[in-house]
Amino acid sequence: GGLWYSPVLFAKKWMALMGKTEADMKAAAATGSMPMPLMYLTAFLCGLLSAWVLAILLNHFVNPTPLRGALVGALCWLGFAGATSYTTAVFTMKPKLLWLIDSGFNLVSFILVGILLAVWR
């Protein structure tokens, strides 16, 4: 996430679509309802949970290949994360490009975790 939401990739466009400035983001982080370290811990635990569930699914394949891991990751994103987050974006009138940036991060994450789990096995 650090690279995805950095100035190198999508930070500026993401902030613009959110209607936020860099100062707004720093202020929100400083006065947020959850301390920043706890936010990072929560994000890590949610990522670990997703990886664990993906590992369970990949365990049903005999000798999964990196390509199969990527495909299972992409399909999990498509059927679960992508579809549900898009439905939410439609009803909350979230800009589609904002959905694409956020959901694209999830897609890349699911694919990379699928590959990693297939190789690690």
Tab-separated table of N, CA, C and O in Angstrom:
chain	number	residue	atom	x	y	z
A	1	GLY	N	0.806	-1.200	0.000
A	1	GLY	CA	0.000	0.000	0.000
A	1	GLY	C	0.843	1.256	0.000
A	1	GLY	O	0.436	2.272	-0.553
A	2	GLY	N	1.999	1.176	0.655
A	2	GLY	CA	2.856	2.346	0.728
A	2	GLY	C	3.269	2.853	-0.646
A	2	GLY	O	3.261	4.049	-0.909
A	3	LEU	N	3.615	1.944	-1.539
A	3	LEU	CA	4.007	2.329	-2.893
A	3	LEU	C	2.792	2.748	-3.717
A	3	LEU	O	2.819	3.751	-4.428
A	4	TRP	N	1.701	1.997	-3.613
A	4	TRP	CA	0.490	2.254	-4.408
A	4	TRP	C	-0.049	3.656	-4.150
A	4	TRP	O	-0.446	4.369	-5.077
A	5	TYR	N	-0.078	4.041	-2.871
A	5	TYR	CA	-0.627	5.341	-2.495
A	5	TYR	C	0.461	6.397	-2.282
A	5	TYR	O	0.237	7.392	-1.596
A	6	SER	N	1.627	6.188	-2.879
A	6	SER	CA	2.720	7.162	-2.776
A	6	SER	C	2.644	8.146	-3.952
A	6	SER	O	1.955	7.892	-4.932
A	7	PRO	N	3.391	9.244	-3.852
A	7	PRO	CA	3.429	10.195	-4.971
A	7	PRO	C	3.964	9.566	-6.267
A	7	PRO	O	3.670	10.055	-7.354
A	8	VAL	N	4.713	8.483	-6.151
A	8	VAL	CA	5.248	7.812	-7.332
A	8	VAL	C	4.111	7.229	-8.179
A	8	VAL	O	4.180	7.245	-9.402
A	9	LEU	N	3.048	6.748	-7.534
A	9	LEU	CA	1.945	6.154	-8.283
A	9	LEU	C	0.669	6.987	-8.195
A	9	LEU	O	0.421	7.814	-9.045
A	10	PHE	N	-0.146	6.790	-7.177
A	10	PHE	CA	-1.508	7.347	-7.218
A	10	PHE	C	-1.864	8.356	-6.120
A	10	PHE	O	-3.022	8.753	-6.025
A	11	ALA	N	-0.928	8.768	-5.296
A	11	ALA	CA	-1.256	9.640	-4.162
A	11	ALA	C	-1.961	10.932	-4.583
A	11	ALA	O	-3.000	11.284	-4.027
A	12	LYS	N	-1.410	11.621	-5.547
A	12	LYS	CA	-1.977	12.928	-5.941
A	12	LYS	C	-3.382	12.773	-6.520
A	12	LYS	O	-4.299	13.510	-6.151
A	13	LYS	N	-3.552	11.824	-7.413
A	13	LYS	CA	-4.868	11.617	-8.031
A	13	LYS	C	-5.873	11.138	-6.985
A	13	LYS	O	-7.021	11.575	-6.956
A	14	TRP	N	-5.442	10.232	-6.103
A	14	TRP	CA	-6.313	9.696	-5.058
A	14	TRP	C	-6.779	10.824	-4.132
A	14	TRP	O	-7.969	10.931	-3.816
A	15	MET	N	-5.840	11.676	-3.690
A	15	MET	CA	-6.214	12.789	-2.814
A	15	MET	C	-7.160	13.748	-3.520
A	15	MET	O	-8.134	14.217	-2.925
A	16	ALA	N	-6.914	14.030	-4.783
A	16	ALA	CA	-7.791	14.935	-5.543
A	16	ALA	C	-9.196	14.348	-5.645
A	16	ALA	O	-10.187	15.062	-5.450
A	17	LEU	N	-9.288	13.054	-5.926
A	17	LEU	CA	-10.600	12.410	-6.033
A	17	LEU	C	-11.317	12.348	-4.686
A	17	LEU	O	-12.537	12.353	-4.625
A	18	MET	N	-10.537	12.290	-3.610
A	18	MET	CA	-11.111	12.296	-2.265
A	18	MET	C	-11.485	13.718	-1.830
A	18	MET	O	-12.161	13.904	-0.830
A	19	GLY	N	-11.015	14.712	-2.594
A	19	GLY	CA	-11.267	16.104	-2.231
A	19	GLY	C	-10.425	16.540	-1.048
A	19	GLY	O	-10.834	17.378	-0.261
A	20	LYS	N	-9.230	15.974	-0.935
A	20	LYS	CA	-8.343	16.262	0.192
A	20	LYS	C	-7.030	16.838	-0.310
A	20	LYS	O	-6.612	16.586	-1.430
A	21	THR	N	-6.380	17.593	0.571
A	21	THR	CA	-5.034	18.081	0.301
A	21	THR	C	-4.075	17.284	1.183
A	21	THR	O	-4.496	16.566	2.093
A	22	GLU	N	-2.794	17.464	0.929
A	22	GLU	CA	-1.803	16.787	1.765
A	22	GLU	C	-1.921	17.262	3.211
A	22	GLU	O	-1.786	16.474	4.149
A	23	ALA	N	-2.213	18.542	3.400
A	23	ALA	CA	-2.397	19.086	4.752
A	23	ALA	C	-3.605	18.444	5.431
A	23	ALA	O	-3.565	18.124	6.623
A	24	ASP	N	-4.691	18.247	4.669
A	24	ASP	CA	-5.876	17.582	5.214
A	24	ASP	C	-5.533	16.173	5.694
A	24	ASP	O	-5.986	15.736	6.750
A	25	MET	N	-4.742	15.458	4.888
A	25	MET	CA	-4.387	14.077	5.224
A	25	MET	C	-3.518	14.027	6.482
A	25	MET	O	-3.713	13.173	7.337
A	26	LYS	N	-2.583	14.958	6.595
A	26	LYS	CA	-1.723	15.001	7.784
A	26	LYS	C	-2.538	15.350	9.018
A	26	LYS	O	-2.348	14.767	10.088
A	27	ALA	N	-3.465	16.288	8.879
A	27	ALA	CA	-4.313	16.672	10.006
A	27	ALA	C	-5.213	15.511	10.426
A	27	ALA	O	-5.403	15.255	11.608
A	28	ALA	N	-5.760	14.804	9.456
A	28	ALA	CA	-6.626	13.662	9.757
A	28	ALA	C	-5.835	12.571	10.466
A	28	ALA	O	-6.338	11.935	11.401
A	29	ALA	N	-4.602	12.354	10.039
A	29	ALA	CA	-3.765	11.330	10.676
A	29	ALA	C	-3.438	11.721	12.110
A	29	ALA	O	-3.408	10.878	13.003
A	30	ALA	N	-3.222	13.020	12.325
A	30	ALA	CA	-2.866	13.490	13.664
A	30	ALA	C	-4.057	13.469	14.616
A	30	ALA	O	-3.895	13.251	15.816
A	31	THR	N	-5.250	13.694	14.091
A	31	THR	CA	-6.426	13.780	14.961
A	31	THR	C	-7.411	12.640	14.733
A	31	THR	O	-8.546	12.713	15.170
A	32	GLY	N	-6.960	11.616	14.035
A	32	GLY	CA	-7.845	10.506	13.686
A	32	GLY	C	-8.387	9.772	14.900
A	32	GLY	O	-7.877	9.885	16.016
A	33	SER	N	-9.444	8.996	14.664
A	33	SER	CA	-10.064	8.244	15.756
A	33	SER	C	-9.210	7.055	16.163
A	33	SER	O	-9.412	6.483	17.216
A	34	MET	N	-8.240	6.694	15.322
A	34	MET	CA	-7.376	5.559	15.619
A	34	MET	C	-5.930	6.009	15.412
A	34	MET	O	-5.614	6.604	14.387
A	35	PRO	N	-5.062	5.749	16.376
A	35	PRO	CA	-3.646	6.126	16.193
A	35	PRO	C	-3.053	5.441	14.962
A	35	PRO	O	-3.425	4.303	14.633
A	36	MET	N	-2.138	6.125	14.302
A	36	MET	CA	-1.553	5.609	13.066
A	36	MET	C	-0.950	4.208	13.226
A	36	MET	O	-1.193	3.353	12.373
A	37	PRO	N	-0.180	3.918	14.286
A	37	PRO	CA	0.356	2.554	14.411
A	37	PRO	C	-0.755	1.495	14.473
A	37	PRO	O	-0.620	0.413	13.911
A	38	LEU	N	-1.855	1.826	15.112
A	38	LEU	CA	-2.973	0.887	15.193
A	38	LEU	C	-3.641	0.723	13.827
A	38	LEU	O	-4.088	-0.370	13.477
A	39	MET	N	-3.658	1.790	13.029
A	39	MET	CA	-4.198	1.694	11.673
A	39	MET	C	-3.349	0.743	10.832
A	39	MET	O	-3.870	-0.107	10.112
A	40	TYR	N	-2.023	0.875	10.944
A	40	TYR	CA	-1.130	-0.010	10.192
A	40	TYR	C	-1.252	-1.452	10.666
A	40	TYR	O	-1.233	-2.381	9.847
A	41	LEU	N	-1.386	-1.643	11.962
A	41	LEU	CA	-1.568	-2.992	12.505
A	41	LEU	C	-2.873	-3.598	11.991
A	41	LEU	O	-2.907	-4.767	11.583
A	42	THR	N	-3.925	-2.812	11.975
A	42	THR	CA	-5.218	-3.285	11.471
A	42	THR	C	-5.112	-3.673	9.997
A	42	THR	O	-5.596	-4.729	9.591
A	43	ALA	N	-4.462	-2.836	9.211
A	43	ALA	CA	-4.280	-3.134	7.785
A	43	ALA	C	-3.469	-4.418	7.602
A	43	ALA	O	-3.805	-5.267	6.767
A	44	PHE	N	-2.429	-4.591	8.410
A	44	PHE	CA	-1.610	-5.803	8.335
A	44	PHE	C	-2.432	-7.033	8.687
A	44	PHE	O	-2.373	-8.048	7.984
A	45	LEU	N	-3.207	-6.957	9.750
A	45	LEU	CA	-4.019	-8.106	10.167
A	45	LEU	C	-5.091	-8.448	9.131
A	45	LEU	O	-5.362	-9.625	8.877
A	46	CYS	N	-5.693	-7.438	8.520
A	46	CYS	CA	-6.681	-7.697	7.469
A	46	CYS	C	-6.018	-8.341	6.262
A	46	CYS	O	-6.578	-9.267	5.648
A	47	GLY	N	-4.830	-7.895	5.907
A	47	GLY	CA	-4.086	-8.513	4.812
A	47	GLY	C	-3.713	-9.949	5.132
A	47	GLY	O	-3.794	-10.837	4.273
A	48	LEU	N	-3.324	-10.192	6.371
A	48	LEU	CA	-2.996	-11.550	6.806
A	48	LEU	C	-4.224	-12.452	6.743
A	48	LEU	O	-4.135	-13.600	6.295
A	49	LEU	N	-5.366	-11.937	7.134
A	49	LEU	CA	-6.611	-12.697	7.060
A	49	LEU	C	-6.948	-13.052	5.612
A	49	LEU	O	-7.297	-14.201	5.303
A	50	SER	N	-6.828	-12.099	4.719
A	50	SER	CA	-7.082	-12.366	3.295
A	50	SER	C	-6.117	-13.419	2.760
A	50	SER	O	-6.521	-14.323	2.014
A	51	ALA	N	-4.849	-13.324	3.124
A	51	ALA	CA	-3.853	-14.297	2.667
A	51	ALA	C	-4.162	-15.684	3.213
A	51	ALA	O	-4.008	-16.687	2.508
A	52	TRP	N	-4.603	-15.760	4.452
A	52	TRP	CA	-4.939	-17.043	5.068
A	52	TRP	C	-6.101	-17.709	4.326
A	52	TRP	O	-6.053	-18.897	4.009
A	53	VAL	N	-7.132	-16.932	4.028
A	53	VAL	CA	-8.287	-17.485	3.298
A	53	VAL	C	-7.871	-17.900	1.884
A	53	VAL	O	-8.273	-18.970	1.399
A	54	LEU	N	-7.054	-17.108	1.231
A	54	LEU	CA	-6.575	-17.471	-0.098
A	54	LEU	C	-5.729	-18.745	-0.027
A	54	LEU	O	-5.812	-19.600	-0.915
A	55	ALA	N	-4.944	-18.895	1.029
A	55	ALA	CA	-4.148	-20.122	1.210
A	55	ALA	C	-5.059	-21.335	1.362
A	55	ALA	O	-4.769	-22.407	0.824
A	56	ILE	N	-6.155	-21.178	2.080
A	56	ILE	CA	-7.112	-22.280	2.233
A	56	ILE	C	-7.679	-22.672	0.870
A	56	ILE	O	-7.770	-23.858	0.531
A	57	LEU	N	-8.046	-21.677	0.059
A	57	LEU	CA	-8.579	-21.970	-1.274
A	57	LEU	C	-7.534	-22.645	-2.157
A	57	LEU	O	-7.829	-23.624	-2.847
A	58	LEU	N	-6.310	-22.125	-2.138
A	58	LEU	CA	-5.256	-22.708	-2.968
A	58	LEU	C	-4.888	-24.113	-2.518
A	58	LEU	O	-4.396	-24.913	-3.314
A	59	ASN	N	-5.137	-24.420	-1.259
A	59	ASN	CA	-4.848	-25.754	-0.731
A	59	ASN	C	-5.702	-26.826	-1.406
A	59	ASN	O	-5.381	-28.005	-1.340
A	60	HIS	N	-6.766	-26.425	-2.065
A	60	HIS	CA	-7.638	-27.380	-2.753
A	60	HIS	C	-7.110	-27.760	-4.142
A	60	HIS	O	-7.711	-28.578	-4.823
A	61	PHE	N	-6.012	-27.153	-4.554
A	61	PHE	CA	-5.403	-27.470	-5.837
A	61	PHE	C	-4.158	-28.326	-5.602
A	61	PHE	O	-3.375	-28.040	-4.699
A	62	VAL	N	-3.993	-29.333	-6.417
A	62	VAL	CA	-2.785	-30.148	-6.341
A	62	VAL	C	-1.668	-29.390	-7.055
A	62	VAL	O	-1.828	-28.972	-8.196
A	63	ASN	N	-0.577	-29.199	-6.361
A	63	ASN	CA	0.590	-28.504	-6.919
A	63	ASN	C	0.222	-27.210	-7.647
A	63	ASN	O	0.399	-27.097	-8.858
A	64	PRO	N	-0.288	-26.216	-6.921
A	64	PRO	CA	-0.643	-24.961	-7.594
A	64	PRO	C	0.606	-24.273	-8.158
A	64	PRO	O	1.639	-24.236	-7.516
A	65	THR	N	0.482	-23.762	-9.352
A	65	THR	CA	1.577	-23.036	-10.005
A	65	THR	C	1.419	-21.542	-9.707
A	65	THR	O	0.345	-21.101	-9.284
A	66	PRO	N	2.468	-20.769	-9.947
A	66	PRO	CA	2.324	-19.315	-9.771
A	66	PRO	C	1.191	-18.742	-10.634
A	66	PRO	O	0.460	-17.864	-10.187
A	67	LEU	N	1.045	-19.270	-11.841
A	67	LEU	CA	-0.037	-18.796	-12.703
A	67	LEU	C	-1.399	-19.132	-12.097
A	67	LEU	O	-2.310	-18.296	-12.096
A	68	ARG	N	-1.551	-20.332	-11.574
A	68	ARG	CA	-2.804	-20.722	-10.925
A	68	ARG	C	-3.052	-19.859	-9.687
A	68	ARG	O	-4.163	-19.424	-9.431
A	69	GLY	N	-1.999	-19.576	-8.928
A	69	GLY	CA	-2.128	-18.705	-7.757
A	69	GLY	C	-2.604	-17.319	-8.146
A	69	GLY	O	-3.477	-16.735	-7.500
A	70	ALA	N	-2.028	-16.793	-9.231
A	70	ALA	CA	-2.439	-15.468	-9.724
A	70	ALA	C	-3.888	-15.494	-10.179
A	70	ALA	O	-4.654	-14.565	-9.888
A	71	LEU	N	-4.272	-16.559	-10.875
A	71	LEU	CA	-5.645	-16.675	-11.370
A	71	LEU	C	-6.648	-16.787	-10.225
A	71	LEU	O	-7.676	-16.110	-10.226
A	72	VAL	N	-6.339	-17.604	-9.235
A	72	VAL	CA	-7.237	-17.739	-8.081
A	72	VAL	C	-7.331	-16.409	-7.336
A	72	VAL	O	-8.417	-15.987	-6.937
A	73	GLY	N	-6.199	-15.718	-7.177
A	73	GLY	CA	-6.219	-14.395	-6.535
A	73	GLY	C	-7.081	-13.411	-7.302
A	73	GLY	O	-7.897	-12.694	-6.722
A	74	ALA	N	-6.923	-13.390	-8.626
A	74	ALA	CA	-7.712	-12.476	-9.460
A	74	ALA	C	-9.198	-12.818	-9.404
A	74	ALA	O	-10.048	-11.921	-9.330
A	75	LEU	N	-9.513	-14.099	-9.418
A	75	LEU	CA	-10.925	-14.498	-9.347
A	75	LEU	C	-11.540	-14.188	-7.984
A	75	LEU	O	-12.707	-13.791	-7.912
A	76	CYS	N	-10.765	-14.363	-6.919
A	76	CYS	CA	-11.268	-13.986	-5.591
A	76	CYS	C	-11.552	-12.485	-5.540
A	76	CYS	O	-12.574	-12.056	-5.009
A	77	TRP	N	-10.635	-11.691	-6.112
A	77	TRP	CA	-10.876	-10.252	-6.160
A	77	TRP	C	-12.140	-9.949	-6.962
A	77	TRP	O	-13.005	-9.202	-6.513
A	78	LEU	N	-12.248	-10.555	-8.155
A	78	LEU	CA	-13.381	-10.277	-9.036
A	78	LEU	C	-14.710	-10.627	-8.381
A	78	LEU	O	-15.644	-9.811	-8.380
A	79	GLY	N	-14.795	-11.801	-7.802
A	79	GLY	CA	-16.063	-12.270	-7.250
A	79	GLY	C	-16.413	-11.713	-5.891
A	79	GLY	O	-17.589	-11.641	-5.534
A	80	PHE	N	-15.419	-11.322	-5.129
A	80	PHE	CA	-15.685	-10.871	-3.761
A	80	PHE	C	-15.340	-9.397	-3.562
A	80	PHE	O	-16.223	-8.568	-3.398
A	81	ALA	N	-14.069	-9.062	-3.597
A	81	ALA	CA	-13.660	-7.682	-3.308
A	81	ALA	C	-14.085	-6.701	-4.397
A	81	ALA	O	-14.638	-5.642	-4.091
A	82	GLY	N	-13.824	-7.031	-5.649
A	82	GLY	CA	-14.148	-6.117	-6.744
A	82	GLY	C	-15.637	-5.867	-6.879
A	82	GLY	O	-16.087	-4.725	-6.970
A	83	ALA	N	-16.396	-6.954	-6.894
A	83	ALA	CA	-17.846	-6.821	-7.087
A	83	ALA	C	-18.517	-6.082	-5.938
A	83	ALA	O	-19.342	-5.191	-6.159
A	84	THR	N	-18.157	-6.426	-4.708
A	84	THR	CA	-18.822	-5.774	-3.568
A	84	THR	C	-18.393	-4.317	-3.427
A	84	THR	O	-19.223	-3.452	-3.130
A	85	SER	N	-17.112	-4.034	-3.656
A	85	SER	CA	-16.676	-2.640	-3.527
A	85	SER	C	-17.244	-1.778	-4.658
A	85	SER	O	-17.524	-0.597	-4.453
A	86	TYR	N	-17.432	-2.364	-5.836
A	86	TYR	CA	-18.027	-1.596	-6.933
A	86	TYR	C	-19.495	-1.283	-6.631
A	86	TYR	O	-19.956	-0.165	-6.885
A	87	THR	N	-20.214	-2.256	-6.091
A	87	THR	CA	-21.613	-2.003	-5.703
A	87	THR	C	-21.680	-0.861	-4.697
A	87	THR	O	-22.514	0.041	-4.822
A	88	THR	N	-20.790	-0.884	-3.714
A	88	THR	CA	-20.744	0.195	-2.724
A	88	THR	C	-20.426	1.526	-3.400
A	88	THR	O	-21.049	2.549	-3.102
A	89	ALA	N	-19.473	1.521	-4.342
A	89	ALA	CA	-19.101	2.753	-5.047
A	89	ALA	C	-20.274	3.316	-5.838
A	89	ALA	O	-20.474	4.532	-5.890
A	90	VAL	N	-21.067	2.441	-6.442
A	90	VAL	CA	-22.224	2.892	-7.217
A	90	VAL	C	-23.229	3.601	-6.309
A	90	VAL	O	-23.700	4.697	-6.620
A	91	PHE	N	-23.552	2.989	-5.185
A	91	PHE	CA	-24.573	3.564	-4.312
A	91	PHE	C	-24.092	4.760	-3.503
A	91	PHE	O	-24.895	5.611	-3.122
A	92	THR	N	-22.783	4.843	-3.254
A	92	THR	CA	-22.258	6.006	-2.533
A	92	THR	C	-21.825	7.109	-3.490
A	92	THR	O	-21.354	8.150	-3.051
A	93	MET	N	-21.992	6.848	-4.805
A	93	MET	CA	-21.629	7.793	-5.855
A	93	MET	C	-20.152	8.173	-5.800
A	93	MET	O	-19.754	9.296	-6.103
A	94	LYS	N	-19.342	7.218	-5.399
A	94	LYS	CA	-17.896	7.388	-5.376
A	94	LYS	C	-17.410	7.479	-6.823
A	94	LYS	O	-17.873	6.723	-7.674
A	95	PRO	N	-16.498	8.397	-7.122
A	95	PRO	CA	-15.981	8.468	-8.493
A	95	PRO	C	-15.394	7.118	-8.916
A	95	PRO	O	-14.695	6.465	-8.145
A	96	LYS	N	-15.698	6.716	-10.127
A	96	LYS	CA	-15.249	5.398	-10.600
A	96	LYS	C	-13.731	5.296	-10.631
A	96	LYS	O	-13.171	4.229	-10.384
A	97	LEU	N	-13.048	6.404	-10.927
A	97	LEU	CA	-11.591	6.368	-10.920
A	97	LEU	C	-11.053	6.138	-9.506
A	97	LEU	O	-10.057	5.432	-9.320
A	98	LEU	N	-11.719	6.702	-8.505
A	98	LEU	CA	-11.323	6.465	-7.118
A	98	LEU	C	-11.513	4.991	-6.774
A	98	LEU	O	-10.652	4.361	-6.154
A	99	TRP	N	-12.645	4.420	-7.205
A	99	TRP	CA	-12.868	2.987	-6.992
A	99	TRP	C	-11.770	2.187	-7.683
A	99	TRP	O	-11.242	1.228	-7.130
A	100	LEU	N	-11.420	2.590	-8.894
A	100	LEU	CA	-10.416	1.860	-9.661
A	100	LEU	C	-9.052	1.889	-8.963
A	100	LEU	O	-8.361	0.869	-8.905
A	101	ILE	N	-8.674	3.025	-8.414
A	101	ILE	CA	-7.401	3.118	-7.688
A	101	ILE	C	-7.433	2.228	-6.456
A	101	ILE	O	-6.531	1.421	-6.231
A	102	ASP	N	-8.479	2.361	-5.644
A	102	ASP	CA	-8.576	1.567	-4.410
A	102	ASP	C	-8.698	0.079	-4.705
A	102	ASP	O	-8.020	-0.752	-4.111
A	103	SER	N	-9.557	-0.258	-5.630
A	103	SER	CA	-9.793	-1.659	-5.935
A	103	SER	C	-8.632	-2.256	-6.727
A	103	SER	O	-8.337	-3.457	-6.594
A	104	GLY	N	-7.968	-1.445	-7.510
A	104	GLY	CA	-6.779	-1.914	-8.223
A	104	GLY	C	-5.694	-2.355	-7.264
A	104	GLY	O	-4.993	-3.347	-7.497
A	105	PHE	N	-5.564	-1.628	-6.158
A	105	PHE	CA	-4.617	-2.034	-5.115
A	105	PHE	C	-4.982	-3.428	-4.597
A	105	PHE	O	-4.116	-4.288	-4.437
A	106	ASN	N	-6.271	-3.647	-4.359
A	106	ASN	CA	-6.703	-4.963	-3.883
A	106	ASN	C	-6.450	-6.051	-4.919
A	106	ASN	O	-6.017	-7.154	-4.577
A	107	LEU	N	-6.722	-5.754	-6.184
A	107	LEU	CA	-6.487	-6.734	-7.246
A	107	LEU	C	-5.019	-7.133	-7.302
A	107	LEU	O	-4.685	-8.324	-7.316
A	108	VAL	N	-4.136	-6.154	-7.318
A	108	VAL	CA	-2.698	-6.441	-7.364
A	108	VAL	C	-2.282	-7.232	-6.126
A	108	VAL	O	-1.514	-8.201	-6.223
A	109	SER	N	-2.817	-6.864	-4.969
A	109	SER	CA	-2.490	-7.577	-3.729
A	109	SER	C	-2.931	-9.036	-3.791
A	109	SER	O	-2.170	-9.938	-3.440
A	110	PHE	N	-4.158	-9.287	-4.234
A	110	PHE	CA	-4.673	-10.653	-4.325
A	110	PHE	C	-3.824	-11.485	-5.287
A	110	PHE	O	-3.512	-12.646	-5.011
A	111	ILE	N	-3.464	-10.905	-6.422
A	111	ILE	CA	-2.653	-11.628	-7.409
A	111	ILE	C	-1.272	-11.951	-6.837
A	111	ILE	O	-0.796	-13.091	-6.932
A	112	LEU	N	-0.624	-10.955	-6.232
A	112	LEU	CA	0.708	-11.182	-5.675
A	112	LEU	C	0.692	-12.204	-4.542
A	112	LEU	O	1.581	-13.058	-4.458
A	113	VAL	N	-0.308	-12.133	-3.676
A	113	VAL	CA	-0.414	-13.115	-2.588
A	113	VAL	C	-0.675	-14.504	-3.152
A	113	VAL	O	-0.092	-15.488	-2.681
A	114	GLY	N	-1.515	-14.607	-4.174
A	114	GLY	CA	-1.764	-15.902	-4.808
A	114	GLY	C	-0.492	-16.510	-5.377
A	114	GLY	O	-0.219	-17.702	-5.202
A	115	ILE	N	0.308	-15.681	-6.045
A	115	ILE	CA	1.587	-16.154	-6.593
A	115	ILE	C	2.522	-16.578	-5.465
A	115	ILE	O	3.115	-17.662	-5.511
A	116	LEU	N	2.643	-15.738	-4.459
A	116	LEU	CA	3.530	-16.018	-3.320
A	116	LEU	C	3.133	-17.334	-2.641
A	116	LEU	O	4.000	-18.167	-2.345
A	117	LEU	N	1.864	-17.521	-2.398
A	117	LEU	CA	1.420	-18.742	-1.728
A	117	LEU	C	1.670	-19.977	-2.578
A	117	LEU	O	2.037	-21.034	-2.050
A	118	ALA	N	1.483	-19.860	-3.880
A	118	ALA	CA	1.717	-21.011	-4.772
A	118	ALA	C	3.210	-21.371	-4.798
A	118	ALA	O	3.570	-22.547	-4.777
A	119	VAL	N	4.071	-20.365	-4.818
A	119	VAL	CA	5.520	-20.601	-4.831
A	119	VAL	C	5.987	-21.132	-3.487
A	119	VAL	O	6.818	-22.038	-3.415
A	120	TRP	N	5.468	-20.575	-2.426
A	120	TRP	CA	5.889	-20.910	-1.065
A	120	TRP	C	5.568	-22.355	-0.723
A	120	TRP	O	6.268	-23.028	-0.007
A	121	ARG	N	4.497	-22.835	-1.258
A	121	ARG	CA	4.021	-24.181	-0.971
A	121	ARG	C	5.084	-25.172	-1.345
A	121	ARG	O	5.405	-26.124	-0.827
